[in-house]
Short mmCIF file of C-alpha atoms in Angstrom, two decimals:
data_model
loop_
_atom_site.label_atom_id
_atom_site.label_comp_id
_atom_site.label_asym_id
_atom_site.label_seq_id
_atom_site.Cartn_x
_atom_site.Cartn_y
_atom_site.Cartn_z
CA ALA A 1 246.58 -99.60 80.54
CA GLN A 2 249.52 -97.32 80.96
CA SER A 3 253.06 -98.31 80.08
CA VAL A 4 256.51 -96.81 79.66
CA THR A 5 259.32 -97.81 77.32
CA GLN A 6 262.86 -96.63 77.87
CA LEU A 7 265.06 -97.15 74.84
CA GLY A 8 268.55 -98.25 75.80
CA SER A 9 269.24 -99.95 79.10
CA HIS A 10 272.80 -98.59 79.07
CA VAL A 11 273.97 -95.22 77.74
CA SER A 12 277.58 -94.02 77.84
CA VAL A 13 278.65 -90.43 77.18
CA SER A 14 281.84 -88.44 77.59
CA GLU A 15 282.06 -85.75 80.22
CA GLY A 16 280.82 -82.51 78.67
CA ALA A 17 278.76 -84.25 75.99
CA LEU A 18 275.01 -84.09 75.51
CA VAL A 19 272.93 -86.52 77.55
CA LEU A 20 269.78 -87.88 75.87
CA LEU A 21 267.71 -90.56 77.58
CA ARG A 22 264.63 -91.70 75.69
CA CYS A 23 261.19 -92.41 77.11
CA ASN A 24 257.95 -93.24 75.30
CA TYR A 25 254.69 -93.78 77.08
CA SER A 26 251.27 -95.22 76.44
CA SER A 27 248.22 -93.86 78.21
CA SER A 28 244.51 -93.71 77.45
CA VAL A 29 244.12 -90.62 79.63
CA PRO A 30 246.15 -87.41 79.81
CA PRO A 31 249.28 -88.50 81.62
CA TYR A 32 251.48 -87.14 84.31
CA LEU A 33 255.11 -87.94 83.48
CA PHE A 34 258.14 -88.18 85.73
CA TRP A 35 261.86 -88.75 85.63
CA TYR A 36 263.57 -90.17 88.71
CA VAL A 37 267.27 -90.75 89.36
CA GLN A 38 268.72 -93.50 91.53
CA TYR A 39 272.29 -93.45 92.78
CA PRO A 40 273.84 -96.76 93.89
CA ASN A 41 272.24 -98.27 97.00
CA GLN A 42 269.89 -95.34 97.42
CA GLY A 43 266.22 -94.60 96.93
CA LEU A 44 264.72 -92.71 94.01
CA GLN A 45 264.89 -88.95 93.77
CA LEU A 46 262.60 -86.87 91.59
CA LEU A 47 264.40 -85.05 88.77
CA LEU A 48 261.39 -83.41 87.15
CA LYS A 49 257.74 -83.92 86.34
CA TYR A 50 255.16 -82.86 83.79
CA THR A 51 251.54 -82.45 84.86
CA THR A 52 249.93 -79.71 82.79
CA GLY A 53 250.95 -76.46 81.15
CA ALA A 54 254.36 -75.81 79.62
CA THR A 55 255.62 -78.85 77.78
CA LEU A 56 259.30 -78.11 78.42
CA VAL A 57 260.04 -78.95 82.01
CA LYS A 58 263.21 -78.05 83.85
CA GLY A 59 264.46 -80.10 86.75
CA ILE A 60 267.32 -80.35 89.15
CA ASN A 61 271.00 -80.71 88.23
CA GLY A 62 270.52 -79.07 84.80
CA PHE A 63 268.19 -81.71 83.39
CA GLU A 64 265.12 -80.96 81.32
CA ALA A 65 262.49 -82.93 79.42
CA GLU A 66 259.92 -82.12 76.79
CA PHE A 67 256.44 -83.59 76.64
CA LYS A 68 255.50 -84.31 73.03
CA LYS A 69 251.96 -85.59 72.84
CA SER A 70 252.09 -86.31 69.11
CA GLU A 71 255.13 -88.54 69.60
CA THR A 72 254.03 -89.88 73.02
CA SER A 73 257.52 -89.08 74.24
CA PHE A 74 259.15 -87.50 77.28
CA HIS A 75 262.89 -87.60 76.60
CA LEU A 76 265.37 -86.40 79.20
CA THR A 77 268.28 -84.18 78.19
CA LYS A 78 271.22 -82.34 79.69
CA PRO A 79 273.51 -80.19 77.54
CA SER A 80 276.76 -81.15 79.24
CA ALA A 81 277.31 -84.35 81.22
CA HIS A 82 279.15 -84.34 84.52
CA MET A 83 280.78 -87.28 86.24
CA SER A 84 278.27 -86.95 89.06
CA ASP A 85 275.42 -87.67 86.62
CA ALA A 86 276.37 -91.36 86.49
CA ALA A 87 273.33 -93.15 87.88
CA GLU A 88 270.24 -95.06 86.82
CA TYR A 89 267.34 -93.05 85.44
CA PHE A 90 263.71 -94.09 85.45
CA CYS A 91 260.84 -92.67 83.46
CA ALA A 92 257.35 -93.11 84.92
CA VAL A 93 253.73 -92.35 84.04
CA SER A 94 250.61 -91.98 86.13
CA GLU A 95 247.02 -91.04 85.60
CA GLY A 96 246.61 -87.35 85.02
CA TYR A 97 243.92 -84.92 86.05
CA GLY A 98 241.01 -86.70 87.68
CA GLY A 99 243.00 -89.83 88.45
CA ALA A 100 242.16 -91.39 91.78
CA THR A 101 245.70 -92.16 92.77
CA ASN A 102 249.23 -91.24 91.91
CA LYS A 103 250.47 -94.78 91.43
CA LEU A 104 253.37 -94.77 89.03
CA ILE A 105 254.14 -97.19 86.23
CA PHE A 106 257.90 -97.27 85.70
CA GLY A 107 260.12 -98.02 82.76
CA THR A 108 262.90 -100.55 83.12
CA GLY A 109 265.55 -97.88 83.64
CA THR A 110 268.58 -96.53 81.79
CA LEU A 111 272.01 -96.78 83.36
CA LEU A 112 274.04 -93.71 82.45
CA ALA A 113 277.83 -93.96 82.46
CA VAL A 114 279.96 -90.84 82.09
CA GLN A 115 283.48 -91.31 80.76
CA PRO A 116 286.25 -88.85 81.67
CA ASN B 1 263.45 -84.18 107.97
CA ALA B 2 262.76 -87.94 107.92
CA GLY B 3 260.30 -88.20 104.99
CA VAL B 4 259.63 -91.90 104.31
CA THR B 5 261.28 -94.35 106.69
CA GLN B 6 261.50 -98.09 106.06
CA THR B 7 262.65 -100.86 108.34
CA PRO B 8 264.54 -103.12 108.25
CA LYS B 9 267.13 -102.03 105.70
CA PHE B 10 268.54 -105.53 105.25
CA GLN B 11 267.00 -108.94 105.97
CA VAL B 12 267.82 -112.54 105.13
CA LEU B 13 264.97 -115.04 105.37
CA LYS B 14 264.70 -118.75 104.90
CA THR B 15 262.11 -120.10 102.48
CA GLY B 16 258.77 -120.34 104.22
CA GLN B 17 259.49 -117.78 106.92
CA SER B 18 257.30 -114.74 107.36
CA MET B 19 258.20 -111.14 107.93
CA THR B 20 256.80 -107.63 107.83
CA LEU B 21 258.38 -104.57 106.27
CA GLN B 22 257.44 -101.41 108.07
CA CYS B 23 256.99 -98.00 106.49
CA ALA B 24 256.12 -94.64 107.99
CA GLN B 25 255.87 -91.16 106.53
CA ASP B 26 255.80 -87.89 108.41
CA MET B 27 254.52 -85.66 105.59
CA ASN B 28 250.78 -86.17 106.24
CA HIS B 29 250.38 -87.77 102.82
CA ASN B 30 247.16 -89.50 101.84
CA SER B 31 248.55 -92.14 99.49
CA MET B 32 251.19 -94.77 100.14
CA TYR B 33 252.76 -97.43 97.93
CA TRP B 34 254.97 -100.51 98.00
CA TYR B 35 257.21 -101.26 95.03
CA ARG B 36 259.78 -103.95 94.36
CA GLN B 37 262.85 -103.41 92.21
CA ASP B 38 264.52 -106.19 90.27
CA PRO B 39 267.40 -105.93 87.80
CA GLY B 40 266.23 -105.10 84.29
CA MET B 41 262.60 -104.80 85.36
CA GLY B 42 262.43 -101.36 86.87
CA LEU B 43 260.07 -100.84 89.77
CA ARG B 44 256.81 -102.74 89.94
CA LEU B 45 253.89 -101.79 92.13
CA ILE B 46 252.90 -104.43 94.67
CA TYR B 47 250.10 -102.71 96.60
CA TYR B 48 248.96 -99.18 97.19
CA SER B 49 246.70 -97.30 99.55
CA ALA B 50 244.99 -94.28 98.02
CA SER B 51 243.85 -93.08 101.43
CA GLU B 52 243.65 -94.26 105.01
CA GLY B 53 241.40 -97.29 105.26
CA THR B 54 241.78 -98.44 101.65
CA THR B 55 244.23 -100.77 99.94
CA ASP B 56 244.38 -102.08 96.38
CA LYS B 57 246.47 -104.52 94.39
CA GLY B 58 249.13 -103.33 92.02
CA GLU B 59 250.93 -105.21 89.26
CA VAL B 60 252.53 -107.99 91.35
CA PRO B 61 250.49 -108.59 94.55
CA ASN B 62 250.77 -112.40 94.79
CA GLY B 63 252.53 -113.57 97.94
CA TYR B 64 252.10 -110.27 99.77
CA ASN B 65 249.63 -108.62 102.11
CA VAL B 66 249.46 -105.04 103.30
CA SER B 67 247.98 -103.06 106.16
CA ARG B 68 247.34 -99.34 106.24
CA LEU B 69 247.59 -99.05 110.00
CA ASN B 70 246.85 -95.33 110.10
CA LYS B 71 247.59 -92.34 107.91
CA ARG B 72 251.31 -92.52 108.66
CA GLU B 73 252.03 -96.24 108.42
CA PHE B 74 251.76 -98.82 105.66
CA SER B 75 253.24 -102.28 106.21
CA LEU B 76 254.01 -105.08 103.75
CA ARG B 77 253.88 -108.70 104.91
CA LEU B 78 255.35 -111.81 103.35
CA GLU B 79 253.44 -114.74 104.84
CA SER B 80 255.62 -117.52 103.41
CA ALA B 81 258.74 -116.16 101.77
CA ALA B 82 259.96 -117.62 98.48
CA PRO B 83 263.30 -117.12 96.69
CA SER B 84 261.40 -115.25 93.95
CA GLN B 85 260.70 -112.55 96.52
CA THR B 86 264.38 -111.71 96.81
CA SER B 87 264.35 -108.07 95.83
CA VAL B 88 264.75 -104.48 96.93
CA TYR B 89 261.52 -103.09 98.34
CA PHE B 90 260.63 -99.41 98.29
CA CYS B 91 257.88 -97.66 100.17
CA ALA B 92 256.62 -94.33 98.81
CA SER B 93 254.01 -91.70 99.58
CA SER B 94 252.28 -88.77 97.91
CA GLU B 95 249.77 -86.13 98.89
CA VAL B 96 247.47 -85.89 95.90
CA PRO B 97 247.66 -86.97 92.26
CA GLY B 98 250.24 -84.91 90.39
CA ASN B 99 252.27 -84.07 93.43
CA THR B 100 255.71 -85.45 93.99
CA ILE B 101 256.00 -89.05 95.14
CA TYR B 102 258.63 -89.51 97.81
CA PHE B 103 260.52 -92.78 98.21
CA GLY B 104 262.16 -94.40 101.18
CA GLU B 105 265.74 -95.63 101.10
CA GLY B 106 264.80 -99.22 100.32
CA SER B 107 264.85 -102.59 102.09
CA TRP B 108 267.12 -105.31 100.74
CA LEU B 109 265.50 -108.72 101.22
CA THR B 110 267.16 -112.04 100.43
CA VAL B 111 265.24 -115.32 100.65
CA VAL B 112 267.41 -118.43 100.72
#
């Protein structure tokens, strides 16, 4: 069965500092991996996804993530945090190539606070 | 540019009452999903429909039923609401595996 672990339910950084949100996954098949962001009282918005090919994936708002198969990780980074990045971030995994559906298994989320 | 539309946005139910959450997508997607979101637990899949005419259980299906009415619409029904079903419910859709999954804005349900 697939699963996702997000280390740190709350992360606080200063504006301009590096953002690092950790995600480890478990999957018996090649995975597709996703990061979503949720702003207060809103739905989820896709930040970036990894399916196949290049392991460094760039997303919206300056975020990127690297798929490391040997470490079963897909950590999210941003070089310089902005106040508008304050939100909850979810890592998710689904079956990869050949999977019958795209149903996602989510982590428990990381709430990012950005201090001025 | 509607995407995934859910109704109602807010609902308060009494224990034992029934209700249906409606969801429609206008992107001609094959697959649709219902998730619930609870604090500290992320999003958990309730039911999904890989294609029109099929539905399958997710992680937490107990107490819910679904209907894939047509390709556009996927409803979630609570037959006898319980306080444990107080949650935020999200409908989502996707075209094919690997493509982006799009979420609705959420439905806030409180069972008292």
